[in-house]
Tab-separated table of N, CA, C and O in Angstrom:
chain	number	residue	atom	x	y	z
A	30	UNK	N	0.852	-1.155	0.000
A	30	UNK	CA	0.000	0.000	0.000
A	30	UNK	C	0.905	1.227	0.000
A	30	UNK	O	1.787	1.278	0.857
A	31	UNK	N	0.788	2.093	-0.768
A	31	UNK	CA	1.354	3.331	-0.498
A	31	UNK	C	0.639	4.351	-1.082
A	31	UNK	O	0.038	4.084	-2.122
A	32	UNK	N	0.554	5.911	-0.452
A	32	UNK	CA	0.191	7.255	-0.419
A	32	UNK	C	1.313	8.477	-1.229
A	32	UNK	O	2.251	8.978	-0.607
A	33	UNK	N	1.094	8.717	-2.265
A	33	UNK	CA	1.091	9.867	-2.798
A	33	UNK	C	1.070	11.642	-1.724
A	33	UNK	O	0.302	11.874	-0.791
A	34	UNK	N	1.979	12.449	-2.188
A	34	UNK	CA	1.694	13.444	-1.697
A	34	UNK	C	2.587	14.237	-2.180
A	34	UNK	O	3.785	14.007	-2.016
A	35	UNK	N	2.062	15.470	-2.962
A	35	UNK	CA	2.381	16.637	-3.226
A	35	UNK	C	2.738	17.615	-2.635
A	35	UNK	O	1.844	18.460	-2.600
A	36	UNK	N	3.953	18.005	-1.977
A	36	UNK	CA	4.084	19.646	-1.568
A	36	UNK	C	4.128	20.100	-2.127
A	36	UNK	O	4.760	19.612	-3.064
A	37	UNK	N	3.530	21.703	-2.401
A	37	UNK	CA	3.749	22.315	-2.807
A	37	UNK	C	5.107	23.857	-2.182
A	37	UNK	O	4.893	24.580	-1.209
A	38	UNK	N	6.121	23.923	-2.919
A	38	UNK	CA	7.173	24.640	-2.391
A	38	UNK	C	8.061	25.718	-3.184
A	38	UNK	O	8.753	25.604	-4.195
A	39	UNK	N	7.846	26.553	-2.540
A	39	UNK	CA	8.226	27.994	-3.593
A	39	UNK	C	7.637	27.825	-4.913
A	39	UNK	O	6.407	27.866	-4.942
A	40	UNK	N	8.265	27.641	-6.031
A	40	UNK	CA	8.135	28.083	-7.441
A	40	UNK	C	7.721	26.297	-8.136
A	40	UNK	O	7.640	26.086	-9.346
A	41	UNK	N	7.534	25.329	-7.187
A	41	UNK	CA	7.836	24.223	-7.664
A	41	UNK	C	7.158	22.855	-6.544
A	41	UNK	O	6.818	23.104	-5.387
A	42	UNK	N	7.099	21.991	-6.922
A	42	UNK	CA	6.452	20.855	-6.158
A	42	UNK	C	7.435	19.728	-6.072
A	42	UNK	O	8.181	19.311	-6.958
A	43	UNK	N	7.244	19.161	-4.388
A	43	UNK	CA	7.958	18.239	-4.059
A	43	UNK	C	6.885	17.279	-3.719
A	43	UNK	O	5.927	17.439	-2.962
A	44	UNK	N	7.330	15.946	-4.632
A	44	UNK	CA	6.446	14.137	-4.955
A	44	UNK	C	7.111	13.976	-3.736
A	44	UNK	O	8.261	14.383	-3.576
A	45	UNK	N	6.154	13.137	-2.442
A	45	UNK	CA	6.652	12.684	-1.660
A	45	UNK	C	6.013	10.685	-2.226
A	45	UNK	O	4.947	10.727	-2.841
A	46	UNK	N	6.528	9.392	-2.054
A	46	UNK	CA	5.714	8.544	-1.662
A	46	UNK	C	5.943	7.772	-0.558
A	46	UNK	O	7.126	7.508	-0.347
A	47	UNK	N	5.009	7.275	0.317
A	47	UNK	CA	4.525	6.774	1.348
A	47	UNK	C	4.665	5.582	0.955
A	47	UNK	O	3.931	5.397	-0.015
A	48	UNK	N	5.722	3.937	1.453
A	48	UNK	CA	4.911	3.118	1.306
A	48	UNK	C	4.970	2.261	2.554
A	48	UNK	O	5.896	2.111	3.352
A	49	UNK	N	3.588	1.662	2.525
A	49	UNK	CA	4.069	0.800	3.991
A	49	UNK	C	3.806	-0.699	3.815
A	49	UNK	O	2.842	-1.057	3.138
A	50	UNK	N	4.242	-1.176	4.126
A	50	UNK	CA	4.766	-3.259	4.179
A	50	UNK	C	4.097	-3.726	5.361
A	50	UNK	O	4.383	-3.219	6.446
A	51	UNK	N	3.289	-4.583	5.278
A	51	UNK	CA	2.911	-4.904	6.213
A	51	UNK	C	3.762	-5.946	6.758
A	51	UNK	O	4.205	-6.789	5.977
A	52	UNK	N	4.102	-6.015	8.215
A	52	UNK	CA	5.377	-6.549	8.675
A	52	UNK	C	5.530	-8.437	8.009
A	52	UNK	O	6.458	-8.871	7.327
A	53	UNK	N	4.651	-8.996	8.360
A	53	UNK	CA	4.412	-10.664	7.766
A	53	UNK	C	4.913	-10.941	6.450
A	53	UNK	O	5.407	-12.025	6.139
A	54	UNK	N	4.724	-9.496	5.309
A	54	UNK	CA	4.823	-9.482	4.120
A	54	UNK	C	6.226	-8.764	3.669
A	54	UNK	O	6.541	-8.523	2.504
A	55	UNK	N	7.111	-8.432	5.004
A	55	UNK	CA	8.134	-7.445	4.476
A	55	UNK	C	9.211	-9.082	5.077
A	55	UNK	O	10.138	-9.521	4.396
A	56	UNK	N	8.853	-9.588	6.174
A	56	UNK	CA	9.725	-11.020	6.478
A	56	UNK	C	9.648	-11.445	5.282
A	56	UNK	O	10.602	-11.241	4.531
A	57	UNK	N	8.061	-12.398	4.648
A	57	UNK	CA	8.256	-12.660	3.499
A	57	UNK	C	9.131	-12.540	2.250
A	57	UNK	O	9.755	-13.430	1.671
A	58	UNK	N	9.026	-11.137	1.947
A	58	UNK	CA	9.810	-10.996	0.927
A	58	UNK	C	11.669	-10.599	1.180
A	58	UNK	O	12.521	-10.269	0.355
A	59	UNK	N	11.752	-10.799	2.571
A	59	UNK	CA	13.686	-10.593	2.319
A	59	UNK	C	13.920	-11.938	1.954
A	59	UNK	O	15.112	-12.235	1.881
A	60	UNK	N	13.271	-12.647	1.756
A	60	UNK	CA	13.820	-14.210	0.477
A	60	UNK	C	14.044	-14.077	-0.702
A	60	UNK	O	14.469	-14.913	-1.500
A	61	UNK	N	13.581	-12.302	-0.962
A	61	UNK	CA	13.563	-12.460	-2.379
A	61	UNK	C	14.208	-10.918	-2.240
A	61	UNK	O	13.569	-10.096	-2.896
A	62	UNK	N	15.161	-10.465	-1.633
A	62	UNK	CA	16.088	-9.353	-1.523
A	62	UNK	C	15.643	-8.354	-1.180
A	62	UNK	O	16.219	-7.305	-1.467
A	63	UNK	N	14.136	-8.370	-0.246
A	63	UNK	CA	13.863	-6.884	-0.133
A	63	UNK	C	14.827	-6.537	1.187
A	63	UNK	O	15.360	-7.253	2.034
A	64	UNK	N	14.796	-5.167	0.967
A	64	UNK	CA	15.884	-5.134	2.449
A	64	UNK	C	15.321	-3.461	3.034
A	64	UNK	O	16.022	-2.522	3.412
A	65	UNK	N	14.074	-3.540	2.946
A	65	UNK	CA	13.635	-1.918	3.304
A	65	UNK	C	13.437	-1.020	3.216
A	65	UNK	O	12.940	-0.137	3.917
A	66	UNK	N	14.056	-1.176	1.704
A	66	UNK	CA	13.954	0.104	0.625
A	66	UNK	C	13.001	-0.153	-0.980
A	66	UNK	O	12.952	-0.939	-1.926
A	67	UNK	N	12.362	1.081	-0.484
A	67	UNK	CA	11.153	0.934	-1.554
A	67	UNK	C	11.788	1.005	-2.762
A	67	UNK	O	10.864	1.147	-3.563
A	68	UNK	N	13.213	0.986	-3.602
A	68	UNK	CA	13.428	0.845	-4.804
A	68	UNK	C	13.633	-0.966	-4.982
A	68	UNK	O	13.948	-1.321	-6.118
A	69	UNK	N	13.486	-1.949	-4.045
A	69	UNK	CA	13.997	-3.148	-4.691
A	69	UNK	C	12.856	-3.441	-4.107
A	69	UNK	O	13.028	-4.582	-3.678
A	70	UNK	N	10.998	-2.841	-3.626
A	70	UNK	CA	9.956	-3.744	-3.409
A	70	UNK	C	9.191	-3.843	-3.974
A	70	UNK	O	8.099	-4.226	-3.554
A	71	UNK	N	9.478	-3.486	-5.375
A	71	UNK	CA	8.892	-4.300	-7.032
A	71	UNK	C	9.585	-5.318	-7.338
A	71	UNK	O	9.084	-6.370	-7.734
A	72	UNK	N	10.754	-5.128	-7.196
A	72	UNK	CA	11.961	-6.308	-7.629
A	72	UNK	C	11.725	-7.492	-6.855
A	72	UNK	O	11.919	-8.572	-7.413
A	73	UNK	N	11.307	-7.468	-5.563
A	73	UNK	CA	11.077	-8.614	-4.486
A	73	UNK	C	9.940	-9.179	-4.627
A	73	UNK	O	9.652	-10.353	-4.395
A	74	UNK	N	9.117	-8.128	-5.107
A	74	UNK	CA	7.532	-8.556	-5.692
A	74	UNK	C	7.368	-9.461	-6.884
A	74	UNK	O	6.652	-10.458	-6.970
A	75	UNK	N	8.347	-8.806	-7.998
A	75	UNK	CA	8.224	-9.776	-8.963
A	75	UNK	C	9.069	-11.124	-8.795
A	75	UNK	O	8.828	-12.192	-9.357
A	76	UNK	N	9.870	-10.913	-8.110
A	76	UNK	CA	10.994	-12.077	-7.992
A	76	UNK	C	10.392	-13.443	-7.106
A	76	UNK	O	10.593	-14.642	-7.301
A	77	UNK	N	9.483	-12.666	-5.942
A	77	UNK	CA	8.433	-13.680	-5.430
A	77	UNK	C	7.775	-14.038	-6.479
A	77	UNK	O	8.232	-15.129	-6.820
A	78	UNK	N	6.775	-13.647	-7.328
A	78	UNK	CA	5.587	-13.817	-8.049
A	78	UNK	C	6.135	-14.822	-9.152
A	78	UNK	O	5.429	-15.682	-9.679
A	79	UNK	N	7.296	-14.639	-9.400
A	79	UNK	CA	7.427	-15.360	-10.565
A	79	UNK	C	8.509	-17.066	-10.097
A	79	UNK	O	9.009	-17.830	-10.923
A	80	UNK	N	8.552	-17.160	-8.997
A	80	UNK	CA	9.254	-18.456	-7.852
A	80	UNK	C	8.123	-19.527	-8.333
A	80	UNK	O	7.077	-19.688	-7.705
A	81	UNK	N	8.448	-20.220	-9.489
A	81	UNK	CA	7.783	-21.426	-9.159
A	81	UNK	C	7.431	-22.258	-8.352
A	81	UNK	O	6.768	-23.253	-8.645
A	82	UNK	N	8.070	-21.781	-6.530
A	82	UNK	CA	7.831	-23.022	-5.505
A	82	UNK	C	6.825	-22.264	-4.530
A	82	UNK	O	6.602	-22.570	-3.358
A	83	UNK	N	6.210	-21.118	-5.315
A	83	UNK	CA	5.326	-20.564	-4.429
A	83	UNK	C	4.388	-20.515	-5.302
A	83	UNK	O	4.467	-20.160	-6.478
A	84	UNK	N	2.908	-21.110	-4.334
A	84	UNK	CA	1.454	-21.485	-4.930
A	84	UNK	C	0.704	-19.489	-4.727
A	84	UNK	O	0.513	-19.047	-3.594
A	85	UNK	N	0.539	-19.003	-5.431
A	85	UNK	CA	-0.518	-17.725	-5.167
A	85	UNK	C	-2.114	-18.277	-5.229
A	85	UNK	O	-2.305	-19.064	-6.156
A	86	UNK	N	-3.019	-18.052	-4.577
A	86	UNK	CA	-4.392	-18.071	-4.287
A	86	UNK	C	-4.830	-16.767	-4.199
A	86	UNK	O	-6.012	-16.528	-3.950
């Protein structure tokens, strides 16, 4: 899940994003290199998703 947010600042706007892991799902995925940082928790996402030894329902 993550939140979007716009400052707005002087002449120009600062993108903030929010994301949060729910703790069960952030253990989960350091099998698949997440390590806390929201640039490798697509990479951990797909790297889970695509693990043939894991059933998705």
């Amino acid at each position: 899940m993550y939140y979007d947010c716009d400052l707005k600042y002087m002449d120009g706007v600062v993108h903030f994003r929010f994301i949060f892991v729910v703790p069960s799902l952030e253990v989960f995925l350091r099998n698949y290199e997440y390590v806390n940082d929201d640039s490798r928790l697509h990479y951990a996402i797909d790297k889970a998703l695509s693990d043939p030894g894991i059933v998705m329902q």
